[in-house]
Amino acid sequence: MYDVVTLGECMAVLYPTEPVPMDRVSTLTLDIAGAESNTAIGLSQLGHHVRFVSQVGNDSLGQRIRTTLAQEGVDTTYLLTDSDAQTGVFFREWLPDGARRVQYYRRASAASRLSPEHLKSEMFAGAHIVHMTGITPALSETCAASVARAIELAHEAGALVSFDPNYRAPLWSVEAARVALLPLMAQADILLLGHEDAHAILGTHNEEEVLAPMPGFRAQVVVLKQAEKGACARAGEARVTVPATPVSEVIDPVGAGDGFNAGFLSGWLRGYALADALRLGARVGARIVSQTGDYVHSRDKA
């Protein structure tokens, strides 16, 4: 029995721990990152049983991902190995003005070769929630088909489907993303949208328009994440807004949305009131931005 199953790409990431351009940096930190794996780790640290479904290459970076996830308490039984492809990797540059610049090396990665044939019903059996994002469908046609199949298997298993569009402009155009993601979003039970995602995919970030029931969509829970402006949500007829959790200093904003998702889903699984689930999401997201890296390492939780 797993509280949550997540599916997507996890990659190796290298980044400096100080604001130095990549052409001047002498030391890089090696870690793992990926929207769905970040959320899986966050949920595990919040006490949930979590499984991560994906593929990595038969290489040292794939092993690093497998080992790190296991150390963070995430089940990797269905983290498959593709011996004919490499594990994806990316570099995140920390510029002197505080901005981040990312360079991906993921084309034809092992995760991008995930296909519906790899997915089995037992991967999702017993799960309460299956969480995915719109990043995975952008990687390849087979990945897009895999997400669609995972939604089918999740519903067959009696699980709720949680979906975060997580639009990434470098991966595809707004038009292509809308064509691919809107049908997937329509099948989700829980929609977790960032304000930038809402603008790109729905054409608006107006709270009333985003949270309003949409024809053909099954979601009973819709969340709009608005960064420093807080978050709002609708669950059935209930509608609430909560402020952002104060942060003394934003060190690294990457991964905040994934952390928010982990906190919110944790609260939802525990039966929290909608506002309390949002507050937990805000607290976890705030913790992420207060340190470097895409997630809080277990060794740093104290």
GROMACS .gro file of C-alpha atoms in nm:
model
  302
    1MET     CA    1   0.000   0.000   0.000
    2TYR     CA    2   0.143   0.334  -0.106
    3ASP     CA    3   0.001   0.672  -0.021
    4VAL     CA    4   0.138   0.826  -0.340
    5VAL     CA    5   0.295   0.704  -0.663
    6THR     CA    6   0.478   0.960  -0.876
    7LEU     CA    7   0.592   0.914  -1.236
    8GLY     CA    8   0.835   1.129  -1.432
    9GLU     CA    9   1.200   1.196  -1.510
   10CYS     CA   10   1.469   1.227  -1.245
   11MET     CA   11   1.806   1.357  -1.358
   12ALA     CA   12   2.147   1.425  -1.217
   13VAL     CA   13   2.210   1.795  -1.156
   14LEU     CA   14   2.531   1.989  -1.105
   15TYR     CA   15   2.530   2.339  -0.963
   16PRO     CA   16   2.758   2.585  -0.781
   17THR     CA   17   2.680   2.668  -0.420
   18GLU     CA   18   2.768   3.034  -0.468
   19PRO     CA   19   2.669   3.297  -0.728
   20VAL     CA   20   2.948   3.243  -0.979
   21PRO     CA   21   2.902   3.206  -1.358
   22MET     CA   22   2.975   2.857  -1.488
   23ASP     CA   23   3.279   2.971  -1.683
   24ARG     CA   24   3.441   3.084  -1.355
   25VAL     CA   25   3.326   2.823  -1.105
   26SER     CA   26   3.580   2.571  -0.980
   27THR     CA   27   3.356   2.335  -0.782
   28LEU     CA   28   3.012   2.193  -0.856
   29THR     CA   29   2.776   2.000  -0.631
   30LEU     CA   30   2.628   1.678  -0.771
   31ASP     CA   31   2.273   1.591  -0.672
   32ILE     CA   32   1.949   1.462  -0.823
   33ALA     CA   33   1.643   1.659  -0.933
   34GLY     CA   34   1.312   1.625  -1.111
   35ALA     CA   35   0.967   1.763  -1.037
   36GLU     CA   36   0.809   1.428  -0.956
   37SER     CA   37   1.105   1.290  -0.762
   38ASN     CA   38   1.126   1.616  -0.564
   39THR     CA   39   0.763   1.575  -0.466
   40ALA     CA   40   0.817   1.209  -0.384
   41ILE     CA   41   1.104   1.294  -0.149
   42GLY     CA   42   0.900   1.568   0.018
   43LEU     CA   43   0.609   1.332   0.077
   44SER     CA   44   0.840   1.064   0.215
   45GLN     CA   45   0.991   1.313   0.458
   46LEU     CA   46   0.639   1.402   0.570
   47GLY     CA   47   0.584   1.040   0.669
   48HIS     CA   48   0.413   0.892   0.364
   49HIS     CA   49   0.482   0.571   0.176
   50VAL     CA   50   0.584   0.684  -0.173
   51ARG     CA   51   0.685   0.503  -0.492
   52PHE     CA   52   0.866   0.661  -0.788
   53VAL     CA   53   0.818   0.517  -1.139
   54SER     CA   54   1.065   0.604  -1.414
   55GLN     CA   55   1.371   0.488  -1.607
   56VAL     CA   56   1.741   0.560  -1.568
   57GLY     CA   57   2.041   0.444  -1.764
   58ASN     CA   58   2.271   0.163  -1.663
   59ASP     CA   59   2.531   0.414  -1.551
   60SER     CA   60   2.673   0.574  -1.239
   61LEU     CA   61   2.433   0.869  -1.251
   62GLY     CA   62   2.139   0.631  -1.268
   63GLN     CA   63   2.276   0.449  -0.967
   64ARG     CA   64   2.319   0.781  -0.786
   65ILE     CA   65   1.950   0.855  -0.844
   66ARG     CA   66   1.846   0.510  -0.727
   67THR     CA   67   2.061   0.529  -0.413
   68THR     CA   68   1.957   0.883  -0.320
   69LEU     CA   69   1.586   0.811  -0.356
   70ALA     CA   70   1.622   0.497  -0.145
   71GLN     CA   71   1.810   0.693   0.121
   72GLU     CA   72   1.523   0.944   0.126
   73GLY     CA   73   1.273   0.664   0.185
   74VAL     CA   74   1.125   0.650  -0.166
   75ASP     CA   75   1.046   0.306  -0.311
   76THR     CA   76   1.240   0.241  -0.632
   77THR     CA   77   1.105  -0.104  -0.717
   78TYR     CA   78   0.976   0.030  -1.047
   79LEU     CA   79   1.263   0.263  -1.126
   80LEU     CA   80   1.352   0.073  -1.443
   81THR     CA   81   1.691   0.051  -1.614
   82ASP     CA   82   1.740   0.113  -1.986
   83SER     CA   83   2.081  -0.023  -2.083
   84ASP     CA   84   2.063   0.142  -2.425
   85ALA     CA   85   2.029   0.501  -2.303
   86GLN     CA   86   2.199   0.735  -2.060
   87THR     CA   87   2.060   0.905  -1.755
   88GLY     CA   88   1.971   1.269  -1.817
   89VAL     CA   89   2.180   1.544  -1.660
   90PHE     CA   90   2.154   1.920  -1.635
   91PHE     CA   91   2.355   2.214  -1.506
   92ARG     CA   92   2.197   2.496  -1.306
   93GLU     CA   93   2.399   2.814  -1.315
   94TRP     CA   94   2.372   3.063  -1.029
   95LEU     CA   95   2.438   3.407  -1.171
   96PRO     CA   96   2.574   3.702  -0.968
   97ASP     CA   97   2.236   3.883  -0.985
   98GLY     CA   98   2.071   3.582  -0.819
   99ALA     CA   99   1.905   3.451  -1.135
  100ARG     CA  100   1.929   3.085  -1.235
  101ARG     CA  101   2.013   2.962  -1.584
  102VAL     CA  102   1.963   2.596  -1.673
  103GLN     CA  103   2.128   2.385  -1.942
  104TYR     CA  104   1.975   2.040  -2.006
  105TYR     CA  105   2.141   1.734  -2.157
  106ARG     CA  106   1.844   1.499  -2.163
  107ARG     CA  107   1.771   1.431  -2.532
  108ALA     CA  108   1.710   1.057  -2.582
  109SER     CA  109   1.761   0.999  -2.210
  110ALA     CA  110   1.650   0.673  -2.052
  111ALA     CA  111   1.348   0.844  -1.897
  112SER     CA  112   1.244   0.994  -2.231
  113ARG     CA  113   1.217   0.638  -2.367
  114LEU     CA  114   0.953   0.539  -2.112
  115SER     CA  115   0.653   0.391  -2.296
  116PRO     CA  116   0.307   0.260  -2.202
  117GLU     CA  117   0.436  -0.096  -2.241
  118HIS     CA  118   0.659  -0.039  -1.938
  119LEU     CA  119   0.363   0.039  -1.712
  120LYS     CA  120   0.193  -0.237  -1.516
  121SER     CA  121  -0.119  -0.224  -1.301
  122GLU     CA  122   0.077  -0.343  -0.995
  123MET     CA  123   0.281  -0.020  -1.003
  124PHE     CA  124  -0.030   0.172  -0.896
  125ALA     CA  125  -0.215  -0.091  -0.693
  126GLY     CA  126  -0.319   0.036  -0.349
  127ALA     CA  127  -0.213   0.397  -0.414
  128HIS     CA  128  -0.436   0.675  -0.284
  129ILE     CA  129  -0.289   0.938  -0.519
  130VAL     CA  130  -0.089   0.916  -0.842
  131HIS     CA  131   0.097   1.241  -0.910
  132MET     CA  132   0.244   1.354  -1.242
  133THR     CA  133   0.341   1.676  -1.417
  134GLY     CA  134   0.331   1.825  -1.764
  135ILE     CA  135   0.708   1.800  -1.796
  136THR     CA  136   0.698   1.429  -1.877
  137PRO     CA  137   0.466   1.454  -2.181
  138ALA     CA  138   0.703   1.712  -2.330
  139LEU     CA  139   0.996   1.469  -2.339
  140SER     CA  140   0.870   1.239  -2.615
  141GLU     CA  141   0.561   1.094  -2.777
  142THR     CA  142   0.605   0.773  -2.578
  143CYS     CA  143   0.628   0.971  -2.255
  144ALA     CA  144   0.307   1.154  -2.338
  145ALA     CA  145   0.139   0.820  -2.406
  146SER     CA  146   0.282   0.685  -2.081
  147VAL     CA  147   0.126   0.965  -1.877
  148ALA     CA  148  -0.210   0.903  -2.043
  149ARG     CA  149  -0.179   0.531  -1.968
  150ALA     CA  150  -0.074   0.600  -1.608
  151ILE     CA  151  -0.389   0.807  -1.559
  152GLU     CA  152  -0.596   0.514  -1.685
  153LEU     CA  153  -0.419   0.267  -1.456
  154ALA     CA  154  -0.446   0.503  -1.160
  155HIS     CA  155  -0.821   0.537  -1.198
  156GLU     CA  156  -0.857   0.163  -1.252
  157ALA     CA  157  -0.673   0.117  -0.920
  158GLY     CA  158  -0.913   0.356  -0.747
  159ALA     CA  159  -0.650   0.627  -0.699
  160LEU     CA  160  -0.696   1.000  -0.737
  161VAL     CA  161  -0.484   1.160  -1.009
  162SER     CA  162  -0.292   1.473  -0.913
  163PHE     CA  163  -0.151   1.678  -1.202
  164ASP     CA  164   0.071   1.985  -1.215
  165PRO     CA  165   0.104   2.128  -1.571
  166ASN     CA  166   0.450   2.264  -1.483
  167TYR     CA  167   0.490   2.436  -1.821
  168ARG     CA  168   0.851   2.469  -1.932
  169ALA     CA  169   0.904   2.702  -2.230
  170PRO     CA  170   1.238   2.544  -2.338
  171LEU     CA  171   1.064   2.210  -2.391
  172TRP     CA  172   0.781   2.319  -2.620
  173SER     CA  173   0.564   2.604  -2.738
  174VAL     CA  174   0.254   2.721  -2.556
  175GLU     CA  175   0.040   2.594  -2.842
  176ALA     CA  176   0.192   2.245  -2.836
  177ALA     CA  177   0.167   2.230  -2.458
  178ARG     CA  178  -0.200   2.322  -2.463
  179VAL     CA  179  -0.281   2.052  -2.719
  180ALA     CA  180  -0.101   1.785  -2.514
  181LEU     CA  181  -0.180   1.893  -2.160
  182LEU     CA  182  -0.543   2.003  -2.162
  183PRO     CA  183  -0.675   1.648  -2.227
  184LEU     CA  184  -0.456   1.516  -1.945
  185MET     CA  185  -0.558   1.794  -1.709
  186ALA     CA  186  -0.923   1.720  -1.784
  187GLN     CA  187  -0.879   1.371  -1.641
  188ALA     CA  188  -0.712   1.482  -1.318
  189ASP     CA  189  -0.892   1.478  -0.984
  190ILE     CA  190  -0.653   1.730  -0.826
  191LEU     CA  191  -0.505   2.014  -1.031
  192LEU     CA  192  -0.204   2.199  -0.892
  193LEU     CA  193  -0.123   2.501  -1.107
  194GLY     CA  194   0.143   2.766  -1.073
  195HIS     CA  195   0.034   3.113  -1.183
  196GLU     CA  196   0.271   3.097  -1.481
  197ASP     CA  197   0.130   2.757  -1.583
  198ALA     CA  198  -0.224   2.889  -1.560
  199HIS     CA  199  -0.140   3.181  -1.785
  200ALA     CA  200   0.036   2.962  -2.042
  201ILE     CA  201  -0.211   2.674  -2.056
  202LEU     CA  202  -0.542   2.834  -1.959
  203GLY     CA  203  -0.468   3.182  -2.091
  204THR     CA  204  -0.534   3.349  -1.756
  205HIS     CA  205  -0.404   3.369  -1.402
  206ASN     CA  206  -0.718   3.538  -1.272
  207GLU     CA  207  -0.813   3.351  -0.956
  208GLU     CA  208  -1.184   3.337  -1.031
  209GLU     CA  209  -1.131   3.202  -1.381
  210VAL     CA  210  -0.869   2.945  -1.283
  211LEU     CA  211  -1.067   2.806  -0.991
  212ALA     CA  212  -1.404   2.803  -1.165
  213PRO     CA  213  -1.532   2.458  -1.270
  214MET     CA  214  -1.432   2.394  -1.631
  215PRO     CA  215  -1.659   2.205  -1.871
  216GLY     CA  216  -1.529   1.855  -1.934
  217PHE     CA  217  -1.286   1.864  -1.640
  218ARG     CA  218  -1.335   1.615  -1.354
  219ALA     CA  219  -1.119   1.794  -1.096
  220GLN     CA  220  -1.295   1.864  -0.769
  221VAL     CA  221  -0.980   2.018  -0.621
  222VAL     CA  222  -0.801   2.303  -0.801
  223VAL     CA  223  -0.506   2.487  -0.648
  224LEU     CA  224  -0.345   2.805  -0.779
  225LYS     CA  225   0.008   2.865  -0.647
  226GLN     CA  226   0.103   3.232  -0.656
  227ALA     CA  227   0.455   3.234  -0.508
  228GLU     CA  228   0.499   3.527  -0.268
  229LYS     CA  229   0.129   3.613  -0.304
  230GLY     CA  230   0.025   3.288  -0.138
  231ALA     CA  231  -0.214   3.027  -0.275
  232CYS     CA  232  -0.584   2.977  -0.326
  233ALA     CA  233  -0.793   2.670  -0.393
  234ARG     CA  234  -1.137   2.533  -0.461
  235ALA     CA  235  -1.263   2.198  -0.337
  236GLY     CA  236  -1.620   2.136  -0.444
  237GLU     CA  237  -1.806   2.448  -0.332
  238ALA     CA  238  -1.539   2.553  -0.079
  239ARG     CA  239  -1.298   2.829  -0.172
  240VAL     CA  240  -1.005   2.952   0.042
  241THR     CA  241  -0.696   3.172   0.016
  242VAL     CA  242  -0.386   3.160   0.235
  243PRO     CA  243  -0.083   3.390   0.247
  244ALA     CA  244   0.269   3.278   0.164
  245THR     CA  245   0.487   3.160   0.451
  246PRO     CA  246   0.738   3.439   0.530
  247VAL     CA  247   1.099   3.366   0.430
  248SER     CA  248   1.389   3.568   0.570
  249GLU     CA  249   1.596   3.512   0.256
  250VAL     CA  250   1.530   3.332  -0.070
  251ILE     CA  251   1.844   3.132  -0.145
  252ASP     CA  252   1.722   2.916  -0.433
  253PRO     CA  253   1.364   2.930  -0.569
  254VAL     CA  254   1.394   2.608  -0.769
  255GLY     CA  255   1.181   2.324  -0.635
  256ALA     CA  256   0.940   2.544  -0.438
  257GLY     CA  257   0.639   2.433  -0.641
  258ASP     CA  258   0.729   2.067  -0.601
  259GLY     CA  259   0.766   2.115  -0.227
  260PHE     CA  260   0.430   2.291  -0.213
  261ASN     CA  261   0.275   1.997  -0.395
  262ALA     CA  262   0.422   1.755  -0.142
  263GLY     CA  263   0.289   1.957   0.151
  264PHE     CA  264  -0.055   2.006   0.004
  265LEU     CA  265  -0.097   1.641  -0.095
  266SER     CA  266   0.023   1.536   0.250
  267GLY     CA  267  -0.240   1.755   0.413
  268TRP     CA  268  -0.507   1.626   0.178
  269LEU     CA  269  -0.416   1.264   0.253
  270ARG     CA  270  -0.434   1.336   0.626
  271GLY     CA  271  -0.781   1.483   0.594
  272TYR     CA  272  -0.681   1.841   0.672
  273ALA     CA  273  -0.918   2.125   0.600
  274LEU     CA  274  -0.845   2.283   0.262
  275ALA     CA  275  -0.685   2.594   0.415
  276ASP     CA  276  -0.462   2.384   0.641
  277ALA     CA  277  -0.346   2.171   0.347
  278LEU     CA  278  -0.256   2.491   0.161
  279ARG     CA  279  -0.068   2.622   0.463
  280LEU     CA  280   0.133   2.302   0.488
  281GLY     CA  281   0.216   2.330   0.120
  282ALA     CA  282   0.328   2.691   0.171
  283ARG     CA  283   0.549   2.594   0.466
  284VAL     CA  284   0.723   2.315   0.275
  285GLY     CA  285   0.772   2.539  -0.029
  286ALA     CA  286   0.920   2.811   0.191
  287ARG     CA  287   1.166   2.564   0.341
  288ILE     CA  288   1.283   2.468  -0.007
  289VAL     CA  289   1.364   2.823  -0.116
  290SER     CA  290   1.561   2.884   0.204
  291GLN     CA  291   1.843   2.650   0.094
  292THR     CA  292   2.023   2.540  -0.219
  293GLY     CA  293   1.902   2.239  -0.410
  294ASP     CA  294   1.565   2.114  -0.532
  295TYR     CA  295   1.459   1.944  -0.209
  296VAL     CA  296   1.550   1.935   0.158
  297HIS     CA  297   1.792   1.653   0.228
  298SER     CA  298   1.709   1.433   0.525
  299ARG     CA  299   2.043   1.524   0.681
  300ASP     CA  300   1.936   1.893   0.675
  301LYS     CA  301   1.588   1.854   0.822
  302ALA     CA  302   1.685   1.933   1.180
   0.00000   0.00000   0.00000
